[in-house]
Coordinates of C-alpha atoms and ligand atoms in Angstrom, one line a residue:
M4 CA 18.7 -2.0 7.8
A5 CA 22.4 -2.0 8.7
S6 CA 24.4 1.1 6.9
G7 CA 27.4 -0.3 4.8
S8 CA 25.3 -3.5 4.5
G9 CA 24.4 -5.6 0.7
S10 CA 27.9 -7.2 0.5
G11 CA 27.7 -9.1 4.0
S12 CA 28.1 -12.8 4.5
L13 CA 27.1 -15.0 7.5
M14 CA 29.1 -17.6 8.5
W15 CA 26.7 -19.7 10.7
F16 CA 28.8 -22.2 13.9
R17 CA 27.2 -25.1 15.1
K18 CA 29.7 -28.0 15.0
G19 CA 33.1 -26.8 13.3
L20 CA 33.8 -24.8 16.0
R21 CA 37.5 -24.2 14.4
I22 CA 39.1 -22.4 12.4
H23 CA 41.7 -25.0 10.6
D24 CA 40.0 -26.4 8.2
N25 CA 36.6 -25.0 7.3
P26 CA 35.9 -24.7 4.0
A27 CA 32.6 -22.9 5.3
L28 CA 34.2 -19.9 6.4
E29 CA 37.1 -19.5 4.4
R30 CA 34.2 -19.5 1.3
A31 CA 32.1 -16.9 4.1
A32 CA 35.5 -14.6 4.1
Q33 CA 35.9 -14.0 0.3
S34 CA 35.0 -11.2 -1.7
T35 CA 33.0 -9.5 1.4
K36 CA 33.4 -6.6 2.6
F37 CA 31.5 -7.6 6.2
L38 CA 31.9 -11.4 8.0
Y39 CA 29.2 -12.0 10.4
P40 CA 30.4 -15.1 12.6
V41 CA 27.6 -16.5 14.4
F42 CA 26.5 -18.6 17.1
I43 CA 23.2 -19.3 18.0
I44 CA 22.5 -20.4 21.6
D45 CA 19.9 -22.7 21.4
P46 CA 17.5 -22.9 24.7
H47 CA 16.0 -25.8 24.4
Y48 CA 19.8 -27.1 24.7
M49 CA 21.7 -24.8 27.2
E50 CA 18.7 -23.8 29.7
P51 CA 18.5 -25.2 33.0
D52 CA 16.4 -27.9 33.6
P53 CA 16.4 -28.9 37.3
N54 CA 13.7 -31.5 36.9
A55 CA 16.5 -33.7 34.7
F56 CA 18.5 -36.7 36.2
S57 CA 21.8 -35.1 36.4
P58 CA 22.7 -31.0 36.4
G59 CA 22.0 -29.2 32.9
S60 CA 19.6 -28.4 30.3
T61 CA 17.0 -30.9 29.0
R62 CA 19.1 -32.6 26.4
A63 CA 22.7 -31.9 27.7
G64 CA 25.0 -32.4 30.9
L65 CA 26.5 -29.8 32.5
N66 CA 29.9 -31.3 31.4
R67 CA 29.1 -31.1 27.5
I68 CA 27.5 -27.7 28.0
R69 CA 30.6 -25.9 30.2
F70 CA 32.9 -27.7 27.1
L71 CA 30.9 -26.0 24.4
L72 CA 30.8 -22.6 26.0
Q73 CA 34.5 -23.1 26.7
S74 CA 35.3 -24.1 22.8
L75 CA 32.9 -20.7 21.9
A76 CA 35.2 -18.9 24.1
D77 CA 38.6 -19.9 22.5
L78 CA 36.8 -19.5 19.1
D79 CA 35.6 -15.4 20.0
L80 CA 39.6 -15.8 20.9
N81 CA 40.9 -16.8 17.8
L82 CA 38.2 -15.0 15.9
R83 CA 39.6 -11.9 17.3
K84 CA 43.2 -12.5 16.8
L85 CA 41.8 -12.6 13.0
G86 CA 40.7 -8.6 13.3
S87 CA 36.7 -10.9 13.7
R88 CA 34.5 -11.6 16.5
L89 CA 31.9 -14.1 17.4
L90 CA 28.4 -12.8 17.3
V91 CA 26.2 -14.9 20.0
L92 CA 23.0 -14.7 19.9
K93 CA 19.8 -16.3 21.4
G94 CA 16.6 -18.0 20.4
E95 CA 14.8 -20.8 18.3
P96 CA 17.7 -20.6 15.3
S97 CA 16.0 -20.7 12.5
Q98 CA 13.9 -17.9 13.7
V99 CA 16.9 -15.6 14.9
L100 CA 19.0 -16.2 11.8
F101 CA 16.1 -15.9 9.4
R102 CA 16.3 -12.0 11.5
C103 CA 19.9 -11.8 10.9
L104 CA 19.9 -12.2 7.6
K105 CA 17.5 -9.6 6.9
E106 CA 18.5 -6.8 9.2
W107 CA 22.1 -7.6 7.6
D108 CA 21.2 -7.8 4.3
V109 CA 23.2 -10.8 3.8
K110 CA 24.1 -12.2 0.7
K111 CA 26.0 -15.6 0.7
L112 CA 25.0 -17.7 3.8
C113 CA 27.5 -20.5 4.8
F114 CA 27.4 -23.7 7.2
E115 CA 29.2 -26.8 7.4
Y116 CA 26.7 -29.8 5.8
D117 CA 25.5 -31.8 8.7
T118 CA 23.8 -35.3 8.3
E119 CA 22.3 -35.8 11.8
P120 CA 18.1 -35.3 11.4
Y121 CA 17.7 -32.2 13.8
Y122 CA 19.9 -30.4 11.2
Q123 CA 18.5 -31.8 8.2
A124 CA 15.0 -30.5 8.7
L125 CA 16.2 -27.3 10.1
D126 CA 18.7 -26.8 6.8
I127 CA 15.9 -27.7 4.5
K128 CA 14.1 -24.8 6.6
V129 CA 16.8 -22.3 6.1
K130 CA 18.2 -23.3 2.6
D131 CA 14.1 -22.5 1.8
H132 CA 14.6 -19.5 3.1
A133 CA 17.3 -18.6 1.9
S134 CA 16.5 -19.0 -2.1
I135 CA 13.6 -17.6 -1.7
A136 CA 15.4 -14.7 -0.3
G137 CA 18.0 -14.7 -3.1
I138 CA 21.1 -15.7 -0.6
E139 CA 23.5 -17.8 -2.2
V140 CA 24.3 -20.6 0.2
F141 CA 27.3 -22.5 0.4
S142 CA 27.2 -25.8 2.9
P143 CA 30.4 -28.0 2.5
V144 CA 31.0 -32.0 3.8
S145 CA 33.8 -30.9 6.4
H146 CA 32.6 -32.8 9.7
T147 CA 33.6 -35.7 8.5
L148 CA 36.7 -37.8 5.7
F149 CA 33.9 -39.1 3.0
N150 CA 30.4 -37.4 2.8
P151 CA 27.9 -40.6 3.5
A152 CA 25.7 -39.8 0.1
D153 CA 28.5 -40.6 -1.9
I154 CA 29.7 -43.7 -0.4
I155 CA 25.4 -44.4 -0.2
Q156 CA 25.3 -43.4 -4.0
K157 CA 28.7 -46.3 -4.6
N158 CA 27.0 -49.1 -3.3
G159 CA 23.7 -48.7 -5.1
G160 CA 21.7 -46.1 -2.6
R161 CA 22.1 -48.5 0.6
P162 CA 24.8 -47.9 3.1
P163 CA 27.2 -50.4 3.5
L164 CA 26.6 -52.1 6.8
S165 CA 29.8 -53.4 7.7
Y166 CA 33.2 -51.5 7.9
Q167 CA 35.1 -53.7 5.9
S168 CA 32.7 -52.6 2.7
F169 CA 32.5 -49.4 3.8
V170 CA 36.2 -49.2 3.6
K171 CA 36.5 -50.7 0.0
L172 CA 34.0 -48.2 -1.1
A173 CA 35.8 -45.6 0.5
G174 CA 38.8 -45.7 -0.7
Q175 CA 41.3 -42.9 -0.3
P176 CA 39.7 -39.7 0.4
S177 CA 40.0 -36.9 -2.5
W178 CA 41.7 -34.3 -0.6
A179 CA 44.0 -37.4 1.0
S180 CA 46.9 -35.9 -0.8
S181 CA 46.4 -32.2 -1.5
P182 CA 47.3 -30.2 1.6
L183 CA 44.4 -29.0 3.5
S184 CA 43.9 -25.2 4.6
V185 CA 44.6 -25.3 7.8
T186 CA 46.1 -21.3 8.5
I187 CA 43.4 -18.1 7.7
S188 CA 46.1 -14.5 8.0
S189 CA 43.0 -12.2 8.4
L190 CA 39.1 -12.3 8.3
P191 CA 37.1 -9.3 6.6
P192 CA 35.5 -7.0 9.4
V193 CA 32.2 -7.4 11.1
G194 CA 29.5 -5.0 9.6
D195 CA 27.0 -2.8 11.8
V196 CA 24.6 -5.7 14.1
G197 CA 21.7 -3.3 14.1
G198 CA 18.9 -4.4 16.2
C199 CA 19.7 -8.0 16.6
E200 CA 21.1 -9.0 20.4
I201 CA 24.4 -10.0 20.4
S202 CA 25.7 -11.0 23.4
E203 CA 29.4 -11.8 24.5
V204 CA 29.9 -15.9 25.1
P205 CA 28.1 -16.2 28.0
T206 CA 29.5 -18.1 31.0
I207 CA 27.7 -21.5 33.0
K208 CA 26.9 -19.0 36.1
E209 CA 25.3 -16.1 33.4
L210 CA 23.2 -19.1 31.8
G211 CA 21.2 -19.9 34.8
Y212 CA 23.4 -22.7 36.5
G213 CA 24.9 -21.4 40.0
D214 CA 27.6 -22.7 41.9
I215 CA 27.4 -25.9 40.9
E216 CA 29.3 -28.2 43.5
Q217 CA 31.5 -31.2 41.8
D218 CA 34.4 -33.2 43.9
E219 CA 35.8 -33.7 40.4
F220 CA 35.9 -31.5 37.7
S221 CA 36.2 -33.5 33.7
P222 CA 40.2 -32.8 33.1
F223 CA 38.6 -32.1 29.1
R224 CA 39.2 -28.0 28.4
G225 CA 36.8 -27.3 25.3
G226 CA 37.9 -25.6 22.0
E227 CA 40.2 -26.2 19.0
S228 CA 43.8 -24.8 20.4
E229 CA 43.2 -27.8 23.3
A230 CA 42.4 -29.5 20.6
L231 CA 45.7 -29.1 18.6
K232 CA 47.4 -29.0 21.9
R233 CA 46.2 -32.4 22.2
L234 CA 46.6 -34.0 18.8
K235 CA 50.2 -32.6 18.8
E236 CA 50.7 -34.6 22.4
S237 CA 49.3 -37.9 20.6
I238 CA 51.1 -37.0 17.0
D239 CA 54.7 -36.3 18.8
N240 CA 55.1 -39.9 20.1
K241 CA 55.4 -41.6 16.9
E242 CA 55.6 -44.7 18.3
W243 CA 52.9 -44.9 20.1
V244 CA 50.7 -44.1 17.2
A245 CA 52.2 -46.3 14.9
A246 CA 52.0 -49.4 17.2
F247 CA 48.4 -48.2 18.4
E248 CA 46.0 -51.4 18.5
K249 CA 42.6 -51.1 19.5
P250 CA 41.1 -53.1 21.2
K251 CA 44.6 -53.5 23.2
G252 CA 44.7 -51.2 25.5
D253 CA 43.6 -50.9 29.4
P254 CA 40.5 -49.3 29.7
S255 CA 41.1 -49.0 33.4
A256 CA 44.0 -46.5 32.7
F257 CA 43.4 -42.6 34.0
L258 CA 46.2 -41.0 35.0
K259 CA 46.9 -41.3 31.6
P260 CA 44.2 -42.9 29.1
A261 CA 45.1 -45.4 26.6
T262 CA 43.6 -43.4 23.6
T263 CA 44.1 -39.8 22.0
T264 CA 41.3 -38.7 24.1
L265 CA 40.4 -36.5 21.0
S266 CA 36.4 -37.4 20.7
P267 CA 35.1 -34.6 22.3
Y268 CA 36.9 -32.2 20.0
L269 CA 36.1 -34.5 17.1
K270 CA 32.8 -33.6 18.6
F271 CA 32.1 -30.3 18.3
G272 CA 34.5 -29.8 15.2
C273 CA 37.3 -27.8 17.5
L274 CA 39.6 -30.8 15.7
S275 CA 38.9 -31.6 11.6
S276 CA 38.9 -35.3 11.2
R277 CA 40.9 -34.6 7.8
Y278 CA 43.8 -32.7 9.4
F279 CA 44.2 -35.7 12.4
Y280 CA 43.6 -37.7 9.4
Q281 CA 46.5 -36.4 7.7
C282 CA 48.7 -35.9 10.5
L283 CA 48.6 -39.5 11.0
Q284 CA 49.6 -40.6 7.5
D285 CA 52.2 -37.9 7.8
V286 CA 53.4 -40.1 10.5
Y287 CA 53.1 -43.6 8.8
R288 CA 55.2 -42.1 6.2
N289 CA 58.0 -41.6 8.4
V290 CA 58.0 -44.8 10.5
K291 CA 59.2 -48.4 8.9
R292 CA 55.7 -50.1 10.4
H293 CA 52.6 -49.1 11.6
T294 CA 49.7 -51.0 12.6
S295 CA 46.4 -50.5 9.7
P296 CA 42.5 -50.1 10.1
P297 CA 40.3 -51.5 11.3
V298 CA 42.8 -51.6 14.7
S299 CA 45.1 -48.7 14.4
L300 CA 44.0 -44.9 14.8
V301 CA 43.2 -44.3 11.3
G302 CA 41.0 -47.3 11.7
Q303 CA 39.4 -45.9 14.2
L304 CA 38.5 -42.8 12.4
L305 CA 37.1 -44.6 9.7
W306 CA 34.5 -45.9 12.2
R307 CA 33.6 -43.0 13.0
D308 CA 32.9 -42.2 9.2
F309 CA 31.1 -46.2 8.7
F310 CA 28.4 -44.8 11.1
Y311 CA 27.7 -41.9 10.2
T312 CA 27.0 -43.0 6.5
V313 CA 25.2 -46.3 8.0
A314 CA 23.5 -43.7 10.2
F315 CA 23.1 -40.9 7.3
G316 CA 21.2 -43.5 4.8
T317 CA 19.4 -46.0 7.7
P318 CA 15.7 -44.3 8.6
N319 CA 14.7 -44.7 12.4
F320 CA 18.5 -45.1 12.7
D321 CA 18.3 -44.1 16.5
Q322 CA 15.7 -46.4 17.3
M323 CA 14.2 -50.2 17.1
T324 CA 11.2 -49.6 15.8
G325 CA 10.6 -49.3 11.9
N326 CA 14.6 -49.7 11.9
R327 CA 15.7 -52.0 9.5
I328 CA 18.9 -53.0 10.3
C329 CA 18.4 -53.3 13.9
K330 CA 16.9 -56.9 15.6
Q331 CA 13.3 -57.1 17.0
I332 CA 13.9 -57.3 20.5
P333 CA 11.8 -57.6 23.6
W334 CA 14.1 -55.4 25.7
N335 CA 12.0 -54.6 29.3
D336 CA 11.9 -50.8 30.5
N337 CA 12.2 -51.4 34.1
N338 CA 12.9 -48.0 35.1
E339 CA 14.6 -49.5 38.7
L340 CA 17.1 -51.7 37.3
L341 CA 17.8 -47.9 34.6
V342 CA 17.8 -45.9 37.9
A343 CA 20.5 -48.3 39.2
W344 CA 22.7 -48.6 36.1
R345 CA 22.4 -45.2 35.8
D346 CA 23.6 -43.9 39.4
A347 CA 26.3 -46.3 39.8
K348 CA 24.5 -48.3 42.2
T349 CA 24.3 -51.7 40.5
G350 CA 26.9 -53.2 43.5
Y351 CA 29.4 -54.2 40.6
P352 CA 31.8 -51.8 41.4
W353 CA 33.6 -52.3 37.5
I354 CA 30.3 -51.7 36.5
D355 CA 29.5 -48.2 39.0
A356 CA 33.0 -47.1 38.7
V357 CA 32.7 -46.5 35.0
M358 CA 29.3 -45.2 35.5
T359 CA 30.7 -42.9 37.6
Q360 CA 33.5 -41.6 35.0
L361 CA 31.0 -41.1 32.6
H362 CA 29.0 -38.5 35.2
K363 CA 32.5 -37.2 36.9
W364 CA 34.5 -36.8 33.6
G365 CA 31.7 -37.0 30.5
W366 CA 33.9 -39.5 28.9
M367 CA 35.4 -43.1 29.3
H368 CA 37.3 -45.5 27.3
H369 CA 35.7 -47.2 24.7
L370 CA 36.0 -51.1 26.5
A371 CA 34.7 -49.3 29.8
R372 CA 31.7 -48.3 27.7
H373 CA 31.5 -51.8 26.1
S374 CA 31.2 -53.6 29.3
V375 CA 28.6 -51.3 30.7
A376 CA 26.6 -51.0 27.6
C377 CA 26.2 -55.1 27.6
F378 CA 25.4 -55.1 31.3
L379 CA 22.9 -52.9 31.1
T380 CA 21.2 -54.4 27.3
R381 CA 22.0 -58.5 27.0
G382 CA 23.8 -59.2 29.7
D383 CA 22.9 -58.5 32.8
L384 CA 19.6 -56.5 33.0
F385 CA 17.7 -56.6 29.5
V386 CA 16.6 -53.0 29.8
H387 CA 16.1 -51.4 26.1
W388 CA 19.2 -50.2 24.9
E389 CA 17.4 -46.6 23.7
K390 CA 17.3 -46.0 27.6
G391 CA 21.0 -46.7 28.1
R392 CA 21.6 -44.2 24.7
D393 CA 19.6 -41.6 25.9
V394 CA 21.3 -41.7 29.2
F395 CA 25.4 -41.9 27.3
E396 CA 23.4 -38.9 24.8
R397 CA 22.9 -36.7 28.2
L398 CA 26.3 -37.5 29.8
L399 CA 29.1 -37.8 27.4
I400 CA 30.7 -35.0 26.0
D401 CA 31.6 -36.5 22.9
S402 CA 28.1 -37.5 22.5
D403 CA 27.6 -37.9 19.3
W404 CA 24.5 -38.7 17.4
A405 CA 25.6 -41.4 14.4
I406 CA 28.0 -42.8 16.9
N407 CA 26.5 -43.3 20.4
N408 CA 23.6 -45.3 18.3
G409 CA 25.9 -47.1 16.1
N410 CA 27.7 -48.3 19.3
W411 CA 24.8 -48.9 21.3
L412 CA 22.8 -51.2 18.4
W413 CA 26.5 -53.3 18.2
L414 CA 26.1 -53.6 21.9
S415 CA 22.9 -54.7 22.6
C416 CA 23.4 -56.9 19.3
S417 CA 20.5 -55.5 17.7
S418 CA 23.0 -55.0 14.1
F419 CA 26.3 -55.1 13.0
F420 CA 27.7 -57.9 15.5
Y421 CA 25.2 -61.1 16.9
Q422 CA 28.0 -62.9 19.2
Y423 CA 25.3 -62.7 22.3
N424 CA 26.4 -65.2 23.9
R425 CA 30.3 -63.1 24.4
I426 CA 29.0 -61.6 27.5
Y427 CA 31.4 -59.0 28.9
S428 CA 31.9 -60.0 32.7
P429 CA 31.5 -57.0 35.4
I430 CA 34.0 -58.8 38.0
S431 CA 37.0 -60.8 35.2
F432 CA 36.6 -57.9 32.8
G433 CA 38.0 -55.0 34.7
K434 CA 40.4 -57.2 36.6
K435 CA 42.1 -58.5 33.4
Y436 CA 43.7 -55.0 33.7
D437 CA 43.4 -53.6 37.3
P438 CA 44.2 -56.3 39.6
N439 CA 44.7 -53.8 42.5
G440 CA 41.1 -51.8 41.7
D441 CA 42.6 -48.3 41.5
Y442 CA 40.2 -47.6 39.1
I443 CA 37.9 -48.0 41.2
K444 CA 39.2 -46.9 44.3
H445 CA 39.7 -43.5 42.7
F446 CA 35.9 -43.6 41.2
L447 CA 34.5 -45.4 44.2
P448 CA 36.1 -43.6 47.2
I449 CA 33.8 -45.8 49.7
L450 CA 35.5 -48.8 48.6
K451 CA 39.2 -47.4 48.7
D452 CA 39.8 -49.3 51.6
M453 CA 38.9 -52.4 50.4
P454 CA 41.5 -55.1 49.8
K455 CA 42.0 -56.0 46.3
E456 CA 41.5 -59.5 47.4
Y457 CA 37.9 -57.7 47.2
I458 CA 37.6 -55.3 45.1
Y459 CA 36.2 -56.5 42.2
E460 CA 33.3 -58.4 44.8
P461 CA 32.8 -56.9 47.9
W462 CA 29.9 -58.5 48.8
T463 CA 32.3 -61.8 49.1
A464 CA 34.6 -59.8 52.2
P465 CA 34.3 -61.3 55.5
L466 CA 31.9 -58.9 58.1
S467 CA 35.3 -58.2 60.0
V468 CA 36.7 -57.0 56.4
Q469 CA 34.3 -54.3 55.2
T470 CA 33.8 -53.0 58.8
K471 CA 38.2 -52.4 58.8
A472 CA 37.9 -51.2 55.3
K473 CA 34.8 -49.0 56.8
C474 CA 32.5 -50.0 54.2
I475 CA 29.4 -52.8 55.1
I476 CA 28.4 -54.2 51.6
G477 CA 24.5 -53.4 51.8
K478 CA 24.7 -50.6 54.3
D479 CA 26.9 -48.1 52.9
Y480 CA 27.5 -50.0 49.0
P481 CA 24.9 -52.2 47.5
K482 CA 25.2 -55.9 47.0
P483 CA 24.3 -57.5 43.5
G484 CA 22.2 -60.2 43.9
Q485 CA 20.5 -58.6 46.9
F486 CA 19.9 -55.2 46.6
C487 CA 19.4 -52.0 45.3
Y488 CA 19.6 -48.7 46.9
C489 CA 16.5 -46.8 46.1
D490 CA 16.1 -44.0 48.5
C491 CA 17.7 -43.0 51.5
F492 CA 15.8 -45.2 53.2
S493 CA 14.9 -48.4 51.8
W494 CA 17.1 -51.3 49.8
F495 CA 14.7 -53.5 48.0
L496 CA 15.4 -57.4 46.1
L497 CA 16.0 -56.0 42.4
L498 CA 19.2 -57.6 40.5
V499 CA 20.2 -60.9 40.2
P500 CA 23.5 -62.2 40.3
H501 CA 25.7 -62.1 36.7
D502 CA 25.9 -65.9 36.7
S503 CA 22.0 -66.1 36.4
A504 CA 21.0 -63.3 34.9
S505 CA 23.3 -63.4 32.2
K506 CA 22.6 -67.0 31.2
E507 CA 18.5 -65.8 31.2
C508 CA 19.9 -62.9 29.0
R509 CA 21.0 -65.6 26.3
R510 CA 18.2 -67.3 26.7
K511 CA 16.2 -64.3 25.3
M512 CA 18.4 -63.4 22.8
A513 CA 18.4 -66.8 21.7
E514 CA 14.7 -67.2 21.3
A515 CA 14.5 -63.2 20.1
Y516 CA 16.7 -64.0 17.3
S517 CA 14.8 -66.8 16.8
L518 CA 11.8 -65.2 15.8
N519 CA 13.4 -62.6 14.4
Q520 CA 15.0 -65.3 11.6
K521 CA 11.6 -66.9 11.1
L522 CA 9.8 -63.7 10.6
N523 CA 12.6 -62.8 8.5
G524 CA 12.8 -59.0 10.3
K525 CA 9.0 -58.3 10.2
V526 CA 8.4 -58.8 13.6
S527 CA 5.5 -56.5 15.0
E528 CA 4.5 -55.3 18.1
E529 CA 1.9 -58.0 19.1
D530 CA 5.1 -60.6 18.1
L531 CA 7.0 -59.0 20.6
K532 CA 4.3 -58.9 23.0
K533 CA 3.6 -62.9 22.8
L534 CA 7.6 -63.4 23.1
R535 CA 7.9 -61.6 26.2
R536 CA 4.5 -63.4 27.7
K537 CA 5.9 -66.6 26.6
L538 CA 9.5 -65.7 27.9
E539 CA 7.8 -64.9 31.5
E540 CA 6.4 -67.8 31.4
D541 CA 9.2 -69.9 30.9
S542 CA 11.2 -68.3 33.6
E543 CA 8.6 -68.7 36.3
D544 CA 8.6 -72.1 35.1
T545 CA 12.3 -72.2 35.7
K546 CA 11.8 -70.8 39.0
Q547 CA 9.0 -73.2 39.9
E548 CA 11.3 -76.0 39.0
V549 CA 13.8 -75.0 41.1
K550 CA 11.8 -74.7 43.9
T551 CA 10.5 -78.4 43.7
K552 CA 13.9 -79.9 42.8
R553 CA 15.2 -78.0 46.5
M554 CA 12.2 -78.9 48.1
R555 CA 12.2 -82.7 46.7
Q556 CA 16.5 -82.7 48.1
K557 CA 14.5 -81.0 51.6
L558 CA 13.1 -83.8 51.6
I559 CA 15.1 -86.7 51.1
C560 CA 17.7 -85.3 53.7
Ligands
FAD6 P1 40.7 -43.0 19.7 O1 41.2 -44.6 20.4 O2 41.8 -42.7 19.9 O3 40.1 -42.8 18.3 C1 40.3 -41.9 17.7 C2 38.8 -41.4 17.3 O4 38.2 -41.8 16.5 C3 37.8 -41.1 18.7 O5 37.8 -39.7 19.1 C4 36.4 -41.5 17.2 O6 36.1 -39.9 16.7 C5 36.6 -42.5 16.5 N1 36.3 -43.4 17.2 C6 37.1 -44.5 18.5 N2 35.7 -45.4 17.9 C7 34.9 -45.4 17.7 C8 34.0 -45.8 17.4 N3 33.8 -47.5 18.2 N4 32.9 -45.9 16.9 C9 33.6 -44.6 16.3 N5 34.1 -44.0 16.0 C10 34.9 -44.2 16.9 N6 32.4 -42.1 20.4 C11 31.9 -40.9 20.0 O7 32.4 -39.8 19.9 N7 30.5 -40.2 20.6 C12 29.6 -41.0 20.9 O8 28.3 -40.7 21.8 C13 30.0 -42.4 21.5 N8 29.2 -43.2 22.2 C14 29.2 -44.5 22.2 C15 28.5 -45.5 22.9 C16 28.7 -46.9 23.0 C17 28.0 -47.8 23.7 C18 30.3 -47.3 22.9 C19 30.5 -48.7 23.1 C20 31.3 -46.3 22.1 C21 30.7 -45.1 22.1 N9 31.4 -44.7 21.5 C22 31.3 -43.0 20.7 C23 33.1 -45.0 20.6 C24 34.2 -44.6 21.2 O9 34.1 -45.5 22.5 C25 35.1 -43.2 22.0 O10 35.1 -42.6 20.2 C26 36.6 -43.6 22.2 O11 36.6 -44.0 23.2 C27 36.6 -42.2 22.6 O12 38.2 -41.6 22.7 P2 39.4 -41.5 22.1 O13 38.8 -40.3 21.4 O14 40.5 -42.0 23.1 O15 39.7 -42.6 20.7

C-alpha cells in the first residue's frame, strides 16, 4: 500500500476533459491530502486495428484518437499548472480502476455521470465495487444542460419525443443564473502511485500507428485550451451570435465554416455545454435582438440535450429492432452500395466531397450530413441507417452516441421526422450554395479542372471537356447510374440515377409507413421479410412493364 495513503481521492476522467466547470474535479479536490487524476486508456478503443476500413482502432478513426490524445496532453498541462498531473494507465477500465482504488487506499471516487449504455453498465459495476469497499462516490451530471432523468420524470416516466415539448418541460436550467465555477487556483498533490503502472500521455506513434501518410490533416486540435480559444472567437462576434439561424448557413463553406465547429470539444467535454450556454446568454443580454430556439445557438445546445434525453429514456435507441420510437422499414444491407457511399465513390461529386471531408476532417456541416445521410437511406440507396451510423460513429471526431443515433433516426425518417417525400437532391442542393463547386474541387481534386457547368454532373460533360479537364468519367471518376468503382480493375453496374432511385425509395417508404400504421408499429421480422419480397416483385413488375412498353414502341416505329 502507498505510504501516506488513506486520505486520497481519485478523479476519474472519461469525457469532461477540462478544468473549468468540472464539479466532479472540484469535489475530488475538497478535503483531501492527495488527489489522483486518472485517465484509463482502453486498448479496445485505442489499439490499431489493421482490418478496419480506415486507419484507426476497432472503434475509432485516427482523427478522433489523435484529438483525444491532444486533449489529454492539454489536460495534463493544465493540471500541472495547478500543482497536479494526469496519471495515464492502460487496460480494461474497471480492472485498472479497482486496482488503483486499492493500491492508493482511495476514500473518495469522483467522475462525471454518463448516460451512454457503455458507461451505464460500467458505472453500476464501479459503484457496486466502491460501495462494498466503503468508498464515497460522487458522480454529478455536468455533460449536459439538464439531467435527462429529471426531464423524463417530469414527463411521467417517458422522454418527450418532440423538441417543443422537451423545451417546455426543461424550462431554464437550475444553474443558469448563478455563475459557474470556471477556475481552480490549485489542486492537492498526487500521492505515491505505488506499483501502478503510470505513463505520460502517449503519442500516436507510441500507440503503434507509425507514420500515417495523409495529404490533409483535420483542422481540429484537441483540448480545453483550444476549445476556450474557439469559444471566445465565436462569442466575441456578438452580431454573428445574435443573428445565428440554423438551418440557414452554407454547408459548403470550409475555409470559414458557417457554424461554431465546437462539437468535437463538446463531445469530449473539453468545453462545458453549461459554460457555453452562459456565454451565449451574456451575449443575448448585451444585444438588442437575437434569434431564439430552435434556430439560435442556444437552440442548438437544446437539440443536443433533447437527443440525450430521448436516447437515455428509450431502450434500444441505437437500433431499429426493439426500438419503440423507430419505424420498421425493410432497408437493404447491400454492402457494395454502402462501400461506394462510404468511400466517396458514388459518382455524385457533392455526396463524394462530403464523405471525403468526413474522412479527412472528421467533421462536416450539419446540412452536409443531412444530404449524405438522406442519400444513403431514404433518398437513393435505401441502405439501413444503422450502417451509415456506424461509418459516422467511426469517422466523426464529434461522434456522439445520443446525437449521432438521434440524427440518423431523423434523417432516415425512422423517427422524429416523417416527411419522406422531402429528399435532398445530390445535384441541386449543393449547387444552391456553391455554384462554382469550390468545395467539391477542394475535397475531390480529380475534378479541379472540370468547368463549373458540369461540376455537379460531370457525366454530362462532352468527352472533349472531360479530356481537357484530365478527368474521364467512368475511368478517373465514377459515373452514377452506370458504374461504381469496386477495385483497381473492375467497374460494374450498381447505382441507379437519382430521379428513379428516389422515386423507388418513396414507394418503399410509403409501403413501409402503411404497414407500420396497419400493425400499430408492431411489425415483426417476418412482416418485414414479406414486405421486402413484395417490394422486390413490384419492382420486377415495373421493370418488366418498362421493357414491354419499349418493345411495343419499337414495334410501332
Ligand atoms: P453548431 O451549429 O455551432 O451548434 C453548436 C452545438 O450544438 C454543436 O456543437 C452540437 O453540440 C449542438 N448541435 C448542433 N446541431 C445539433 C443537432 N442537430 N443535434 C444535436 N446537437 C446539435 N453532432 C454531434 O455532435 N455528434 C454526432 O455524432 C453527430 N452526428 C450527426 C449525424 C447526422 C446524420 C446528422 C444529420 C447530424 C449529426 N450531428 C452530430 C449534429 C450536427 O450536425 C453537429 O452537431 C454540428 O454540425 C456540429 O457543428 P457545430 O459544432 O459547428 O454546430
